[in-house]
PDB file of C-alpha atoms and ligand atoms in Angstrom:
ATOM      1  CA  TYR X 145      20.238   2.397 -22.226  1.00 56.00           C
ATOM      2  CA  GLY X 146      19.256   1.097 -18.825  1.00 65.00           C
ATOM      3  CA  SER X 147      15.697   0.083 -18.090  1.00 91.00           C
ATOM      4  CA  THR X 148      14.337   0.975 -14.658  1.00 94.00           C
ATOM      5  CA  ARG X 149      13.695  -1.584 -11.918  1.00 96.00           C
ATOM      6  CA  PRO X 150       9.909  -1.180 -12.245  1.00 96.00           C
ATOM      7  CA  GLU X 151      10.207  -1.776 -16.021  1.00 97.00           C
ATOM      8  CA  ARG X 152      12.181  -4.971 -15.371  1.00 97.00           C
ATOM      9  CA  ILE X 153       9.534  -6.092 -12.861  1.00 98.00           C
ATOM     10  CA  LEU X 154       6.766  -5.454 -15.417  1.00 98.00           C
ATOM     11  CA  ALA X 155       8.718  -7.398 -18.071  1.00 97.00           C
ATOM     12  CA  GLU X 156       9.026 -10.340 -15.656  1.00 98.00           C
ATOM     13  CA  VAL X 157       5.276 -10.228 -14.929  1.00 98.00           C
ATOM     14  CA  LYS X 158       4.479 -10.287 -18.671  1.00 98.00           C
ATOM     15  CA  ARG X 159       6.937 -13.155 -19.176  1.00 98.00           C
ATOM     16  CA  LYS X 160       6.051 -15.339 -16.208  1.00 98.00           C
ATOM     17  CA  ALA X 161       2.618 -14.436 -14.761  1.00 98.00           C
ATOM     18  CA  THR X 162      -0.710 -15.649 -16.144  1.00 98.00           C
ATOM     19  CA  ARG X 163      -2.859 -12.815 -17.483  1.00 98.00           C
ATOM     20  CA  GLY X 164      -5.922 -12.335 -15.254  1.00 98.00           C
ATOM     21  CA  ASP X 165      -4.420 -14.325 -12.403  1.00 98.00           C
ATOM     22  CA  ALA X 166      -3.653 -11.865  -9.580  1.00 98.00           C
ATOM     23  CA  ARG X 167      -2.019 -14.545  -7.431  1.00 98.00           C
ATOM     24  CA  SER X 168       0.466 -15.435 -10.170  1.00 98.00           C
ATOM     25  CA  VAL X 169       1.361 -11.748 -10.585  1.00 99.00           C
ATOM     26  CA  VAL X 170       2.046 -11.434  -6.837  1.00 99.00           C
ATOM     27  CA  ASP X 171       4.103 -14.658  -6.765  1.00 98.00           C
ATOM     28  CA  THR X 172       6.081 -13.664  -9.882  1.00 99.00           C
ATOM     29  CA  ILE X 173       7.046 -10.307  -8.372  1.00 98.00           C
ATOM     30  CA  ASP X 174       7.991 -11.931  -5.057  1.00 98.00           C
ATOM     31  CA  GLN X 175      10.183 -14.524  -6.800  1.00 98.00           C
ATOM     32  CA  TYR X 176      11.877 -11.872  -8.927  1.00 98.00           C
ATOM     33  CA  CYS X 177      12.504  -9.453  -6.033  1.00 98.00           C
ATOM     34  CA  ARG X 178      13.739 -12.200  -3.721  1.00 98.00           C
ATOM     35  CA  HIS X 179      16.105 -13.875  -6.211  1.00 98.00           C
ATOM     36  CA  GLN X 180      16.967 -11.287  -8.872  1.00 98.00           C
ATOM     37  CA  GLU X 181      16.752  -7.768  -7.516  1.00 97.00           C
ATOM     38  CA  TRP X 182      15.288  -6.349  -4.325  1.00 98.00           C
ATOM     39  CA  ALA X 183      12.423  -3.859  -4.667  1.00 98.00           C
ATOM     40  CA  MET X 184      10.275  -2.033  -2.109  1.00 98.00           C
ATOM     41  CA  ASN X 185       7.078  -4.098  -2.430  1.00 98.00           C
ATOM     42  CA  VAL X 186       5.405  -4.898   0.882  1.00 98.00           C
ATOM     43  CA  GLY X 187       6.412  -8.476   0.023  1.00 98.00           C
ATOM     44  CA  ASP X 188       5.131 -11.953   0.873  1.00 98.00           C
ATOM     45  CA  GLU X 189       5.670 -11.973   4.657  1.00 98.00           C
ATOM     46  CA  LYS X 190       4.160  -8.573   5.493  1.00 98.00           C
ATOM     47  CA  GLY X 191       1.726  -9.096   2.594  1.00 98.00           C
ATOM     48  CA  THR X 192       0.207 -12.033   4.448  1.00 98.00           C
ATOM     49  CA  ILE X 193      -0.435  -9.785   7.461  1.00 99.00           C
ATOM     50  CA  LEU X 194      -2.016  -7.171   5.155  1.00 99.00           C
ATOM     51  CA  ASP X 195      -4.159  -9.890   3.519  1.00 98.00           C
ATOM     52  CA  SER X 196      -5.538 -10.999   6.884  1.00 98.00           C
ATOM     53  CA  ILE X 197      -6.527  -7.448   7.800  1.00 98.00           C
ATOM     54  CA  VAL X 198      -8.180  -6.827   4.391  1.00 98.00           C
ATOM     55  CA  CYS X 199     -10.133 -10.089   4.737  1.00 98.00           C
ATOM     56  CA  GLU X 200     -11.187  -9.187   8.296  1.00 98.00           C
ATOM     57  CA  VAL X 201     -12.271  -5.625   7.435  1.00 98.00           C
ATOM     58  CA  LYS X 202     -13.812  -6.342   3.987  1.00 98.00           C
ATOM     59  CA  PRO X 203     -13.509  -2.637   3.118  1.00 98.00           C
ATOM     60  CA  ARG X 204     -16.029  -1.048   0.733  1.00 98.00           C
ATOM     61  CA  ALA X 205     -13.751   1.989   0.321  1.00 98.00           C
ATOM     62  CA  MET X 206      -9.991   1.579   0.701  1.00 98.00           C
ATOM     63  CA  LEU X 207      -7.079   3.961   0.147  1.00 99.00           C
ATOM     64  CA  GLU X 208      -3.449   3.004  -0.517  1.00 99.00           C
ATOM     65  CA  LEU X 209      -0.760   5.684  -0.312  1.00 99.00           C
ATOM     66  CA  GLY X 210       2.238   4.517  -2.350  1.00 98.00           C
ATOM     67  CA  THR X 211       1.520   2.279  -5.346  1.00 98.00           C
ATOM     68  CA  TYR X 212       5.070   1.691  -6.667  1.00 98.00           C
ATOM     69  CA  CYS X 213       4.690  -1.224  -9.172  1.00 98.00           C
ATOM     70  CA  GLY X 214       1.182  -2.122  -8.054  1.00 98.00           C
ATOM     71  CA  TYR X 215       2.160  -5.246  -6.092  1.00 99.00           C
ATOM     72  CA  SER X 216       0.066  -4.457  -2.992  1.00 99.00           C
ATOM     73  CA  ALA X 217      -2.746  -2.956  -5.091  1.00 99.00           C
ATOM     74  CA  VAL X 218      -3.055  -6.311  -6.897  1.00 99.00           C
ATOM     75  CA  ARG X 219      -2.798  -8.207  -3.589  1.00 98.00           C
ATOM     76  CA  ILE X 220      -5.492  -6.090  -1.971  1.00 98.00           C
ATOM     77  CA  ALA X 221      -7.828  -5.894  -4.990  1.00 98.00           C
ATOM     78  CA  SER X 222      -7.852  -9.681  -5.343  1.00 98.00           C
ATOM     79  CA  LEU X 223      -9.341  -9.895  -1.819  1.00 98.00           C
ATOM     80  CA  LEU X 224     -11.913  -7.081  -2.050  1.00 98.00           C
ATOM     81  CA  PRO X 225     -15.628  -7.927  -1.900  1.00 90.00           C
ATOM     82  CA  PRO X 226     -17.764  -7.035  -4.969  1.00 90.00           C
ATOM     83  CA  ASN X 227     -18.754  -3.349  -5.330  1.00 95.00           C
ATOM     84  CA  SER X 228     -15.726  -2.226  -3.333  1.00 98.00           C
ATOM     85  CA  ARG X 229     -12.926  -0.076  -4.601  1.00 98.00           C
ATOM     86  CA  LEU X 230      -9.261   0.577  -3.894  1.00 98.00           C
ATOM     87  CA  ILE X 231      -7.980   4.067  -4.607  1.00 99.00           C
ATOM     88  CA  THR X 232      -4.185   3.912  -4.857  1.00 99.00           C
ATOM     89  CA  MET X 233      -2.012   6.998  -5.036  1.00 98.00           C
ATOM     90  CA  GLU X 234       1.443   7.258  -6.620  1.00 98.00           C
ATOM     91  CA  PHE X 235       3.682  10.332  -6.780  1.00 98.00           C
ATOM     92  CA  ASN X 236       6.074   9.141  -9.486  1.00 98.00           C
ATOM     93  CA  PRO X 237       4.537   9.060 -12.999  1.00 97.00           C
ATOM     94  CA  VAL X 238       7.013   6.411 -14.179  1.00 96.00           C
ATOM     95  CA  PHE X 239       5.993   4.079 -11.332  1.00 97.00           C
ATOM     96  CA  ALA X 240       2.304   4.883 -11.955  1.00 98.00           C
ATOM     97  CA  ALA X 241       2.574   3.953 -15.655  1.00 98.00           C
ATOM     98  CA  ILE X 242       4.141   0.600 -14.747  1.00 98.00           C
ATOM     99  CA  ALA X 243       1.607  -0.038 -11.976  1.00 98.00           C
ATOM    100  CA  ARG X 244      -1.315   0.517 -14.369  1.00 98.00           C
ATOM    101  CA  GLN X 245       0.047  -2.259 -16.594  1.00 98.00           C
ATOM    102  CA  VAL X 246       0.695  -4.637 -13.692  1.00 98.00           C
ATOM    103  CA  ILE X 247      -2.827  -4.026 -12.351  1.00 99.00           C
ATOM    104  CA  ALA X 248      -4.290  -4.624 -15.835  1.00 98.00           C
ATOM    105  CA  TRP X 249      -2.245  -7.811 -16.334  1.00 98.00           C
ATOM    106  CA  ALA X 250      -3.595  -9.125 -13.025  1.00 98.00           C
ATOM    107  CA  GLY X 251      -7.149  -8.414 -14.215  1.00 98.00           C
ATOM    108  CA  VAL X 252      -8.127  -6.269 -11.224  1.00 98.00           C
ATOM    109  CA  GLU X 253      -8.390  -2.921 -12.997  1.00 98.00           C
ATOM    110  CA  ASP X 254     -12.149  -2.717 -12.354  1.00 98.00           C
ATOM    111  CA  LYS X 255     -11.527  -2.642  -8.595  1.00 98.00           C
ATOM    112  CA  VAL X 256      -8.618  -0.202  -8.612  1.00 98.00           C
ATOM    113  CA  VAL X 257      -8.460   3.540  -9.283  1.00 98.00           C
ATOM    114  CA  LEU X 258      -4.883   4.791  -9.595  1.00 98.00           C
ATOM    115  CA  ILE X 259      -4.355   8.520  -9.026  1.00 98.00           C
ATOM    116  CA  GLU X 260      -1.102  10.406  -9.495  1.00 98.00           C
ATOM    117  CA  GLY X 261       0.302  13.216  -7.405  1.00 98.00           C
ATOM    118  CA  PRO X 262       1.335  14.156  -3.871  1.00 98.00           C
ATOM    119  CA  SER X 263      -0.891  12.998  -1.014  1.00 98.00           C
ATOM    120  CA  GLY X 264      -0.999  16.485   0.500  1.00 98.00           C
ATOM    121  CA  ASP X 265      -2.695  17.821  -2.627  1.00 98.00           C
ATOM    122  CA  TRP X 266      -5.078  14.898  -3.132  1.00 98.00           C
ATOM    123  CA  ILE X 267      -6.352  14.164   0.393  1.00 98.00           C
ATOM    124  CA  PRO X 268      -8.310  17.436   0.801  1.00 98.00           C
ATOM    125  CA  LYS X 269     -10.223  16.876  -2.446  1.00 98.00           C
ATOM    126  CA  MET X 270     -10.936  13.147  -2.309  1.00 98.00           C
ATOM    127  CA  LYS X 271     -14.417  13.358  -0.755  1.00 97.00           C
ATOM    128  CA  LYS X 272     -15.652  15.547  -3.579  1.00 98.00           C
ATOM    129  CA  GLU X 273     -13.696  13.838  -6.382  1.00 97.00           C
ATOM    130  CA  PHE X 274     -14.869  10.338  -5.458  1.00 97.00           C
ATOM    131  CA  GLY X 275     -18.202  10.932  -3.716  1.00 97.00           C
ATOM    132  CA  LEU X 276     -16.745   9.388  -0.563  1.00 96.00           C
ATOM    133  CA  THR X 277     -17.958   9.685   3.019  1.00 97.00           C
ATOM    134  CA  SER X 278     -14.933   7.970   4.589  1.00 98.00           C
ATOM    135  CA  PHE X 279     -12.378   5.174   4.115  1.00 98.00           C
ATOM    136  CA  ASP X 280     -12.891   1.861   5.884  1.00 98.00           C
ATOM    137  CA  LEU X 281      -9.214   0.961   5.509  1.00 99.00           C
ATOM    138  CA  VAL X 282      -6.067   2.980   4.625  1.00 99.00           C
ATOM    139  CA  PHE X 283      -2.703   1.356   3.771  1.00 99.00           C
ATOM    140  CA  LEU X 284       0.186   3.781   4.338  1.00 99.00           C
ATOM    141  CA  ASP X 285       3.236   2.858   2.280  1.00 99.00           C
ATOM    142  CA  HIS X 286       4.471   6.163   0.903  1.00 98.00           C
ATOM    143  CA  TRP X 287       7.056   8.640   2.218  1.00 98.00           C
ATOM    144  CA  LYS X 288       7.611   7.616   5.834  1.00 98.00           C
ATOM    145  CA  ASP X 289       7.786  11.218   7.049  1.00 98.00           C
ATOM    146  CA  CYS X 290       4.351  11.816   5.511  1.00 98.00           C
ATOM    147  CA  TYR X 291       2.541   9.098   7.484  1.00 99.00           C
ATOM    148  CA  LEU X 292       1.847  11.421  10.416  1.00 99.00           C
ATOM    149  CA  PRO X 293       0.972  14.675   8.623  1.00 98.00           C
ATOM    150  CA  ASP X 294      -1.239  12.773   6.167  1.00 99.00           C
ATOM    151  CA  THR X 295      -3.006  10.922   8.986  1.00 99.00           C
ATOM    152  CA  LYS X 296      -3.776  14.243  10.663  1.00 98.00           C
ATOM    153  CA  LEU X 297      -4.920  15.642   7.307  1.00 98.00           C
ATOM    154  CA  MET X 298      -7.260  12.657   6.770  1.00 98.00           C
ATOM    155  CA  GLU X 299      -8.714  13.261  10.257  1.00 98.00           C
ATOM    156  CA  GLU X 300      -9.230  16.953   9.496  1.00 98.00           C
ATOM    157  CA  CYS X 301     -10.814  16.224   6.098  1.00 98.00           C
ATOM    158  CA  GLY X 302     -13.290  13.816   7.694  1.00 98.00           C
ATOM    159  CA  LEU X 303     -11.984  10.858   5.722  1.00 98.00           C
ATOM    160  CA  LEU X 304     -11.828   8.672   8.864  1.00 98.00           C
ATOM    161  CA  ARG X 305     -14.889   7.462  10.759  1.00 98.00           C
ATOM    162  CA  THR X 306     -15.189   5.606  14.077  1.00 98.00           C
ATOM    163  CA  GLY X 307     -13.745   2.184  13.260  1.00 98.00           C
ATOM    164  CA  SER X 308     -11.664   3.209  10.229  1.00 98.00           C
ATOM    165  CA  ILE X 309      -8.430   1.242  10.232  1.00 99.00           C
ATOM    166  CA  LEU X 310      -4.943   2.488   9.327  1.00 99.00           C
ATOM    167  CA  VAL X 311      -2.324  -0.091   8.308  1.00 99.00           C
ATOM    168  CA  ALA X 312       1.212   1.280   8.071  1.00 99.00           C
ATOM    169  CA  ASP X 313       4.140  -0.492   6.397  1.00 99.00           C
ATOM    170  CA  ASN X 314       7.796   0.023   7.425  1.00 99.00           C
ATOM    171  CA  VAL X 315       7.202   1.366  10.905  1.00 98.00           C
ATOM    172  CA  ILE X 316      10.643  -0.035  11.903  1.00 98.00           C
ATOM    173  CA  CYS X 317      12.594   0.019   8.606  1.00 98.00           C
ATOM    174  CA  PRO X 318      12.948   2.676   7.221  1.00 98.00           C
ATOM    175  CA  GLY X 319      10.808   3.679  10.209  1.00 98.00           C
ATOM    176  CA  ALA X 320       8.082   6.184  11.003  1.00 98.00           C
ATOM    177  CA  PRO X 321       8.858   7.089  14.639  1.00 98.00           C
ATOM    178  CA  ASP X 322       6.679  10.207  14.879  1.00 98.00           C
ATOM    179  CA  TYR X 323       3.706   8.323  13.388  1.00 99.00           C
ATOM    180  CA  LEU X 324       4.192   5.381  15.806  1.00 98.00           C
ATOM    181  CA  GLU X 325       4.397   7.717  18.795  1.00 98.00           C
ATOM    182  CA  TYR X 326       1.183   9.437  17.682  1.00 98.00           C
ATOM    183  CA  VAL X 327      -1.036   6.405  17.054  1.00 98.00           C
ATOM    184  CA  ARG X 328       0.311   4.567  20.101  1.00 98.00           C
ATOM    185  CA  GLY X 329      -0.017   7.591  22.406  1.00 98.00           C
ATOM    186  CA  SER X 330      -3.308   9.052  21.201  1.00 98.00           C
ATOM    187  CA  PRO X 331      -6.552   8.143  23.020  1.00 98.00           C
ATOM    188  CA  ARG X 332      -8.214   8.366  19.581  1.00 98.00           C
ATOM    189  CA  TYR X 333      -6.429   5.245  18.315  1.00 98.00           C
ATOM    190  CA  GLU X 334      -6.187   1.605  19.389  1.00 98.00           C
ATOM    191  CA  SER X 335      -2.859   0.453  17.935  1.00 98.00           C
ATOM    192  CA  LYS X 336      -1.255  -2.980  17.454  1.00 98.00           C
ATOM    193  CA  TYR X 337       2.186  -3.920  16.127  1.00 98.00           C
ATOM    194  CA  PHE X 338       2.694  -6.953  13.870  1.00 99.00           C
ATOM    195  CA  ARG X 339       6.353  -7.937  13.970  1.00 98.00           C
ATOM    196  CA  SER X 340       7.798  -9.080  10.641  1.00 99.00           C
ATOM    197  CA  HIS X 341      10.773  -8.433   8.360  1.00 98.00           C
ATOM    198  CA  LEU X 342      11.730  -5.964   5.675  1.00 98.00           C
ATOM    199  CA  GLU X 343      10.562  -7.456   2.389  1.00 98.00           C
ATOM    200  CA  TYR X 344      12.824 -10.250   1.088  1.00 98.00           C
ATOM    201  CA  THR X 345      15.340  -9.793   3.952  1.00 98.00           C
ATOM    202  CA  ARG X 346      16.019 -10.831   7.546  1.00 98.00           C
ATOM    203  CA  VAL X 347      16.031  -7.225   8.742  1.00 98.00           C
ATOM    204  CA  GLU X 348      13.347  -6.522  11.341  1.00 98.00           C
ATOM    205  CA  ASP X 349      10.370  -4.477  10.175  1.00 98.00           C
ATOM    206  CA  GLY X 350       6.696  -4.453  11.049  1.00 98.00           C
ATOM    207  CA  ILE X 351       3.207  -3.326  10.292  1.00 98.00           C
ATOM    208  CA  GLU X 352       1.189  -1.134  12.678  1.00 99.00           C
ATOM    209  CA  LYS X 353      -2.591  -1.552  12.650  1.00 99.00           C
ATOM    210  CA  SER X 354      -4.444   1.372  14.225  1.00 99.00           C
ATOM    211  CA  VAL X 355      -8.209   1.667  14.701  1.00 99.00           C
ATOM    212  CA  PHE X 356      -9.540   5.243  14.702  1.00 99.00           C
ATOM    213  CA  LEU X 357     -11.919   5.642  17.654  1.00 98.00           C
ATOM    214  CA  GLY X 358     -13.393   8.953  16.472  1.00 96.00           C
TER     215      GLY X 358
HETATM  216  O1  LIG N 636      10.281   4.626   0.696  1.00 91.92           O
HETATM  217  C1  LIG N 636       9.543   3.641   0.642  1.00 91.92           C
HETATM  218  N1  LIG N 636       8.329   3.721   0.119  1.00 91.92           N
HETATM  219  C2  LIG N 636       7.788   4.998  -0.311  1.00 91.92           C
HETATM  220  C3  LIG N 636       8.151   5.444  -1.708  1.00 91.92           C
HETATM  221  C4  LIG N 636       7.686   6.873  -1.781  1.00 91.92           C
HETATM  222  C5  LIG N 636       6.984   7.292  -3.000  1.00 91.92           C
HETATM  223  C6  LIG N 636       5.742   8.025  -2.784  1.00 91.92           C
HETATM  224  C7  LIG N 636       5.550   9.277  -2.242  1.00 91.92           C
HETATM  225  C8  LIG N 636       4.190   9.710  -2.325  1.00 91.92           C
HETATM  226  C9  LIG N 636       3.614  10.939  -1.968  1.00 91.92           C
HETATM  227  N2  LIG N 636       2.291  11.198  -2.163  1.00 91.92           N
HETATM  228  C10 LIG N 636       1.508  10.255  -2.733  1.00 91.92           C
HETATM  229  C11 LIG N 636       2.010   9.029  -3.117  1.00 91.92           C
HETATM  230  C12 LIG N 636       3.368   8.768  -2.906  1.00 91.92           C
HETATM  231  S1  LIG N 636       4.282   7.381  -3.321  1.00 91.92           S
HETATM  232  C13 LIG N 636      10.022   2.315   1.134  1.00 91.92           C
HETATM  233  C14 LIG N 636      11.394   2.130   1.338  1.00 91.92           C
HETATM  234  C15 LIG N 636      11.874   0.893   1.784  1.00 91.92           C
HETATM  235  C16 LIG N 636      13.320   0.694   2.015  1.00 91.92           C
HETATM  236  C17 LIG N 636      14.245   1.258   1.144  1.00 91.92           C
HETATM  237  C18 LIG N 636      15.603   1.068   1.364  1.00 91.92           C
HETATM  238  C19 LIG N 636      16.043   0.298   2.437  1.00 91.92           C
HETATM  239  F1  LIG N 636      17.348   0.104   2.622  1.00 91.92           F
HETATM  240  C20 LIG N 636      15.123  -0.273   3.299  1.00 91.92           C
HETATM  241  C21 LIG N 636      13.763  -0.075   3.100  1.00 91.92           C
HETATM  242  C22 LIG N 636      10.986  -0.161   2.009  1.00 91.92           C
HETATM  243  C23 LIG N 636       9.620   0.023   1.819  1.00 91.92           C
HETATM  244  O2  LIG N 636       8.739  -0.982   2.036  1.00 91.92           O
HETATM  245  C24 LIG N 636       9.126   1.251   1.396  1.00 91.92           C
HETATM  246  O3  LIG N 636       7.772   1.391   1.242  1.00 91.92           O
HETATM  247 MG1  LIG N 637       6.784  -0.262   2.171  1.00 91.92          MG
END
C-alpha cells in the first residue's frame, strides 16, 4: 500500500526533527522536499519573505488559507507574539490530520487553530465563531482561483480593517492573475511584489503583499 506524500513528510519530521523545536521541523521538511520529493510548502526562500512580513506586522489575529502539512503554520506560529493566534484552514481532511501532528510535534499547537472545510463556507461565519473583529494579516496559499473571490468575501464580511495585510503565495506559479490585477489595480490596496522562486526550484514565482486601505 502506498503512503501519501504528507504521511511521508510527517514520518520524516518524527524521525529527524526535535520535538518542540519549530525551527528543526521547518528545516527537516525543507531538506526532505528539496532532496527527496518536492511538495507544495511555501519553502525556505519564500518562507523568509513571509517571516519578515510576520515579524514586521506582529499580528494578534492571523488567518492562513491552505495548511497542507502545516509547514507555514509552524513557521508563522514560531514568530507570533504572545496572546496572538493563527487560524489555518485546510480543505482536505487527510492533509489536516497530518498538519495537526506536525504542528503538535513543533510545539506550537497553543498558537494555532486548524479548521477544516472550504473557505467559502467558513469566511462568512468566522467573526461569530472566533469572536473576531478583523484579521491583521492573511496568508493566501489555497486554490489560486479562490484568492480573488475569497478576498472580496473577506471585505464584505468585514474581516479586513484599514491596514490589514494580505500576503499571497504563488502569484506567478501556478499564478493568480485575476487576484494580481485586482489588488494592483484597486485604489483600496497598496500592493508590492516580492520576486522569488517556486519552492525548491529555479522556476520564477513570487509573493504579493497588499495593504487594505479601507
Ligand atoms: O495548489 C497549491 N496550493 C493549494 C492547495 C489547495 C488546497 C486547498 C483548498 C482550500 C479551500 N478552502 C479552504 C482551504 C483550502 S486548502 C499550490 C500548488 C503549487 C504548484 C503545484 C504544481 C506545480 F507544478 C507548481 C506549483 C505550489 C504551491 O505553492 C501551492 O500552494
Ligand atoms: Mg503555495
